[in-house]
Short mmCIF file of C-alpha atoms in Angstrom, two decimals:
data_model
loop_
_atom_site.label_atom_id
_atom_site.label_comp_id
_atom_site.label_asym_id
_atom_site.label_seq_id
_atom_site.Cartn_x
_atom_site.Cartn_y
_atom_site.Cartn_z
CA MET A 47 -30.63 -7.63 -30.61
CA GLY A 48 -27.48 -5.94 -31.87
CA VAL A 49 -27.87 -3.01 -29.46
CA ILE A 50 -28.45 -5.41 -26.45
CA SER A 51 -25.37 -7.50 -27.60
CA ARG A 52 -23.17 -4.46 -27.71
CA MET A 53 -24.45 -3.22 -24.38
CA SER A 54 -23.70 -6.67 -22.83
CA THR A 55 -20.20 -6.55 -24.35
CA VAL A 56 -19.57 -3.02 -22.94
CA ILE A 57 -20.91 -4.11 -19.40
CA LYS A 58 -18.66 -7.26 -19.38
CA SER A 59 -15.71 -5.08 -20.48
CA LYS A 60 -16.35 -2.56 -17.66
CA VAL A 61 -16.77 -5.37 -15.03
CA SER A 62 -13.68 -7.16 -16.29
CA SER A 63 -11.76 -3.81 -16.07
CA LEU A 64 -13.00 -3.23 -12.49
CA LEU A 65 -12.13 -6.75 -11.47
CA ASP A 66 -8.66 -6.46 -13.05
CA ARG A 67 -8.00 -3.29 -10.99
CA ALA A 68 -9.32 -4.82 -7.81
CA GLU A 69 -7.43 -8.08 -8.24
CA ASP A 70 -4.16 -8.40 -6.29
CA PRO A 71 -1.86 -11.03 -7.88
CA ARG A 72 -0.24 -11.59 -4.53
CA GLN A 73 -3.53 -12.67 -2.98
CA THR A 74 -4.29 -14.82 -6.00
CA MET A 75 -0.95 -16.62 -5.74
CA ASP A 76 -1.54 -17.19 -2.01
CA TYR A 77 -5.01 -18.53 -2.63
CA ALA A 78 -3.64 -20.99 -5.33
CA TYR A 79 -0.93 -22.14 -3.00
CA GLN A 80 -3.48 -22.75 -0.16
CA ASN A 81 -5.55 -24.92 -2.62
CA GLN A 82 -2.50 -26.92 -3.51
CA LEU A 83 -1.70 -27.52 0.12
CA GLU A 84 -5.28 -28.72 0.71
CA HIS A 85 -5.02 -31.22 -2.17
CA LEU A 86 -1.67 -32.43 -0.79
CA GLN A 87 -3.29 -32.97 2.61
CA ASP A 88 -6.11 -34.94 0.93
CA VAL A 89 -3.45 -37.23 -0.71
CA ARG A 90 -1.72 -37.69 2.65
CA ARG A 91 -5.03 -38.52 4.44
CA GLY A 92 -5.69 -41.02 1.66
CA ILE A 93 -2.36 -42.67 2.31
CA VAL A 94 -3.12 -42.82 5.96
CA GLU A 95 -6.45 -44.44 5.38
CA VAL A 96 -5.02 -46.99 2.98
CA VAL A 97 -2.25 -47.91 5.39
CA ALA A 98 -4.81 -48.28 8.24
CA ALA A 99 -6.96 -50.60 6.06
CA ARG A 100 -3.91 -52.74 5.07
CA ARG A 101 -2.89 -52.96 8.67
CA ARG A 102 -6.41 -54.06 9.68
CA LEU A 103 -6.32 -56.83 7.05
CA GLU A 104 -2.84 -57.92 7.99
CA LEU A 105 -3.98 -58.12 11.63
CA GLN A 106 -7.03 -60.18 10.69
CA GLU A 107 -4.78 -62.52 8.52
CA ALA A 108 -2.39 -62.96 11.43
CA GLN A 109 -5.33 -63.88 13.66
CA LEU A 110 -6.55 -66.43 11.10
CA LYS A 111 -3.23 -68.01 10.80
CA GLN A 112 -3.04 -68.26 14.54
CA ASN A 113 -6.53 -69.87 14.57
CA THR A 114 -5.41 -72.40 11.93
CA SER A 115 -2.62 -73.49 14.12
CA GLN A 116 -4.87 -73.96 17.03
CA LEU A 117 -7.39 -75.90 14.94
CA ASP A 118 -4.74 -78.14 13.67
CA ASP A 119 -3.55 -78.87 17.24
CA GLN A 120 -7.21 -79.47 18.27
CA ALA A 121 -7.65 -81.98 15.31
CA ARG A 122 -4.58 -83.90 16.39
CA ARG A 123 -5.67 -84.10 19.98
CA ALA A 124 -9.10 -85.10 18.97
CA LEU A 125 -7.83 -88.05 16.82
CA ALA A 126 -5.54 -89.08 19.70
CA ALA A 127 -8.67 -89.17 21.91
CA GLY A 128 -10.48 -91.23 19.41
CA ARG A 129 -12.87 -88.46 18.41
CA GLU A 130 -12.60 -88.41 14.74
CA ASP A 131 -15.82 -86.27 14.51
CA LEU A 132 -14.21 -83.53 16.51
CA ALA A 133 -11.03 -83.79 14.52
CA ARG A 134 -12.98 -83.41 11.31
CA LEU A 135 -14.82 -80.38 12.62
CA ALA A 136 -11.53 -78.70 13.62
CA LEU A 137 -10.10 -79.42 10.21
CA GLU A 138 -13.21 -78.00 8.50
CA ARG A 139 -12.74 -74.80 10.49
CA LYS A 140 -9.05 -74.76 9.63
CA GLN A 141 -9.86 -74.99 5.91
CA ALA A 142 -12.44 -72.18 6.24
CA ALA A 143 -9.73 -70.02 7.82
CA LEU A 144 -7.24 -70.89 5.21
CA GLN A 145 -9.78 -69.81 2.48
CA GLN A 146 -10.23 -66.45 4.24
CA ILE A 147 -6.48 -66.10 4.32
CA GLN A 148 -6.29 -66.77 0.65
CA GLY A 149 -8.98 -64.14 0.08
CA LEU A 150 -7.16 -61.54 2.23
CA ASP A 151 -3.82 -61.88 0.42
CA PRO A 152 -4.88 -60.22 -2.83
CA GLN A 153 -6.67 -57.40 -0.87
CA ILE A 154 -3.61 -56.76 1.13
CA THR A 155 -1.50 -56.79 -2.09
CA ASP A 156 -3.90 -54.29 -3.72
CA LEU A 157 -3.81 -51.92 -0.77
CA GLU A 158 0.06 -52.10 -0.78
CA GLN A 159 -0.02 -51.10 -4.50
CA GLN A 160 -2.52 -48.28 -3.79
CA GLN A 161 -0.18 -47.10 -0.96
CA GLU A 162 2.78 -47.08 -3.29
CA LYS A 163 0.91 -45.09 -5.90
CA LEU A 164 -0.46 -42.65 -3.45
CA SER A 165 3.08 -42.25 -1.94
CA GLU A 166 4.51 -41.48 -5.34
CA THR A 167 1.74 -39.05 -6.11
CA GLU A 168 2.38 -37.38 -2.74
CA GLN A 169 6.06 -37.04 -3.42
CA ARG A 170 5.51 -35.57 -6.88
CA LEU A 171 2.75 -33.16 -5.60
CA THR A 172 4.95 -32.13 -2.71
CA THR A 173 7.72 -31.24 -5.17
CA LYS A 174 5.29 -29.28 -7.27
CA VAL A 175 3.83 -27.47 -4.31
CA GLU A 176 7.38 -26.55 -3.02
CA SER A 177 8.28 -25.32 -6.43
CA PHE A 178 5.09 -23.32 -6.71
CA ARG A 179 5.76 -21.71 -3.30
CA THR A 180 9.10 -20.63 -4.35
CA GLN A 181 7.75 -19.20 -7.63
CA LYS A 182 4.96 -17.55 -5.78
CA GLU A 183 7.30 -15.71 -3.40
CA VAL A 184 9.43 -14.54 -6.37
CA ILE A 185 6.35 -13.25 -8.22
CA LYS A 186 5.05 -11.54 -5.13
CA ALA A 187 8.47 -9.88 -4.55
CA GLN A 188 8.65 -8.77 -8.21
CA TYR A 189 5.15 -7.41 -8.03
CA SER A 190 5.74 -5.48 -4.90
CA ALA A 191 8.93 -4.02 -6.32
CA ALA A 192 7.13 -3.04 -9.45
CA GLU A 193 4.28 -1.56 -7.57
CA ALA A 194 6.79 0.52 -5.47
CA GLN A 195 8.50 1.75 -8.64
CA VAL A 196 5.08 2.84 -10.08
CA LYS A 197 4.21 4.75 -6.86
CA ILE A 198 7.60 6.36 -6.85
CA GLY A 199 7.31 7.36 -10.54
CA GLU A 200 3.82 8.75 -9.92
CA SER A 201 5.07 10.68 -6.97
CA LEU A 202 8.00 12.07 -9.04
CA THR A 203 5.66 12.95 -11.82
CA GLY A 204 3.38 14.89 -9.54
CA LEU A 205 6.49 16.54 -7.90
CA SER A 206 7.76 17.56 -11.33
CA GLU A 207 4.45 19.24 -12.16
CA GLU A 208 4.37 20.92 -8.74
CA MET A 209 7.91 22.14 -9.13
CA ALA A 210 7.07 23.56 -12.61
CA ASP A 211 4.33 25.51 -11.00
CA VAL A 212 6.63 26.65 -8.27
CA GLY A 213 9.25 27.64 -10.79
CA MET A 214 6.74 29.81 -12.60
CA ALA A 215 5.66 31.43 -9.26
CA VAL A 216 9.39 32.11 -8.49
CA ASP A 217 9.93 33.71 -11.90
CA ARG A 218 6.86 36.02 -11.30
CA ALA A 219 8.07 36.87 -7.90
CA GLN A 220 11.52 37.77 -9.21
CA GLU A 221 10.04 39.82 -11.99
CA LYS A 222 7.88 41.73 -9.57
CA THR A 223 10.86 42.27 -7.22
CA GLN A 224 12.95 43.66 -10.10
CA GLN A 225 10.11 46.02 -10.94
CA LEU A 226 9.91 47.35 -7.39
CA GLN A 227 13.66 47.65 -7.17
CA ALA A 228 13.70 49.70 -10.39
CA ARG A 229 10.97 51.97 -9.02
CA ALA A 230 12.82 52.36 -5.76
CA GLY A 231 16.07 53.28 -7.59
CA ALA A 232 14.24 55.83 -9.77
CA ILE A 233 12.59 57.52 -6.73
CA ASP A 234 16.04 57.72 -5.05
CA GLU A 235 17.48 59.43 -8.06
CA LEU A 236 14.63 61.93 -8.22
CA VAL A 237 14.98 62.72 -4.43
CA SER A 238 18.81 63.15 -4.88
CA ALA A 239 18.28 65.48 -7.83
CA GLY A 240 15.62 67.51 -6.05
CA THR A 241 13.21 66.81 -8.86
CA LEU A 242 10.47 65.75 -6.59
CA GLU A 243 10.49 69.17 -4.80
CA GLU A 244 10.29 70.94 -8.14
CA ILE A 245 7.28 69.05 -9.26
CA ALA A 246 5.42 69.76 -6.11
CA SER A 247 2.01 71.34 -6.66
CA PRO A 248 1.70 75.25 -6.76
CA SER A 249 -0.71 75.31 -3.91
CA ASP A 250 1.81 73.58 -1.61
CA ARG A 251 4.46 76.21 -2.52
CA VAL A 252 2.07 79.17 -1.86
CA GLU A 253 1.28 77.71 1.55
CA GLU A 254 4.88 77.33 2.31
CA GLU A 255 5.57 80.96 1.42
CA LEU A 256 2.67 82.28 3.49
CA SER A 257 3.77 80.25 6.44
CA LYS A 258 7.27 81.80 6.26
CA ILE A 259 5.75 85.35 6.09
CA THR A 260 3.51 84.64 9.08
CA ILE A 261 6.50 83.39 11.12
CA THR A 262 8.54 86.57 10.30
CA GLN A 263 5.69 88.91 11.20
CA ASN A 264 5.11 87.22 14.53
CA VAL A 265 8.90 87.34 15.34
CA ASP A 266 9.12 91.06 14.52
CA SER A 267 6.01 91.79 16.59
CA GLU A 268 7.45 90.00 19.68
CA LEU A 269 10.75 91.79 19.27
CA GLN A 270 8.95 95.17 19.21
CA GLN A 271 7.05 94.45 22.27
CA MET A 272 10.05 93.32 24.16
CA LYS A 273 11.86 96.58 23.18
CA GLN A 274 8.96 98.67 24.47
CA GLN A 275 8.95 96.79 27.64
CA LEU A 276 12.60 97.36 28.18
CA GLY A 277 12.37 101.00 27.12
CA LEU A 278 14.79 100.60 24.35
CA PRO A 279 14.66 103.31 21.67
CA LYS A 280 13.41 102.43 18.23
CA PRO A 281 16.34 102.05 15.86
CA SER A 282 16.52 104.74 13.18
CA GLY A 283 15.73 103.54 9.73
CA GLN A 284 13.39 100.86 10.99
CA GLN A 285 12.35 98.57 8.35
CA GLN A 286 8.72 98.74 7.34
CA GLN A 287 6.54 95.87 7.76
CA PRO A 288 6.40 93.64 4.75
CA LYS A 289 3.44 94.33 2.58
CA GLN A 290 0.64 91.74 2.64
CA LEU A 291 0.38 89.60 -0.32
CA LYS A 292 -2.55 90.42 -2.34
CA GLU A 293 -5.30 87.83 -2.24
CA GLY A 294 -4.92 85.46 -5.08
CA GLN A 295 -1.16 85.89 -5.46
#
């Protein structure tokens, strides 16, 4: 039973938390205001019904009073004509009408009192409803403003975290840029000092020297051929051909 009770408590807590997050106070206030308006309309309809009932009784009373006057006139005319029996009947009807009028008076008075009470209730309720409407609008405005502040705060918090990440990325980019700039400056210094040429590989230098020898030999050979074609004598003390580099030098 203890486990089931704890589970029930946890479930109720979760449901309450979900309902609390889903509930919008502005909608709740509007719903409460709508209910109050409906109650106010019920009171006003009650007043209308009471007034209508009072008016019906008053009309009935007025009709009975008119009938009593007519019956009194009929009784007088019947006596004048020597018909006491008819005069008695008219007076009996008159007394019945007067009794009905006496019965209607307290009912009309009661309805008038009910109307007054309902009117006072309607006035008090109207005042309360109007006051609640004003309070409702103030609370809704305050809630909307607070909600906007929360959203702005959450946006700023997210932006601050994002800017922190951006700041770290900028720092890394600046650090790498400085490293590349340092390497570029070092290379420029080595090129200016000729250090890069000195540290070239030996095989590249051998190829370069062999290429120079080949070019010189080809130029000398072409010059000799041109002199022979032109019949020019060979100059005395002609330089001997440069000796071939031994293989492996």
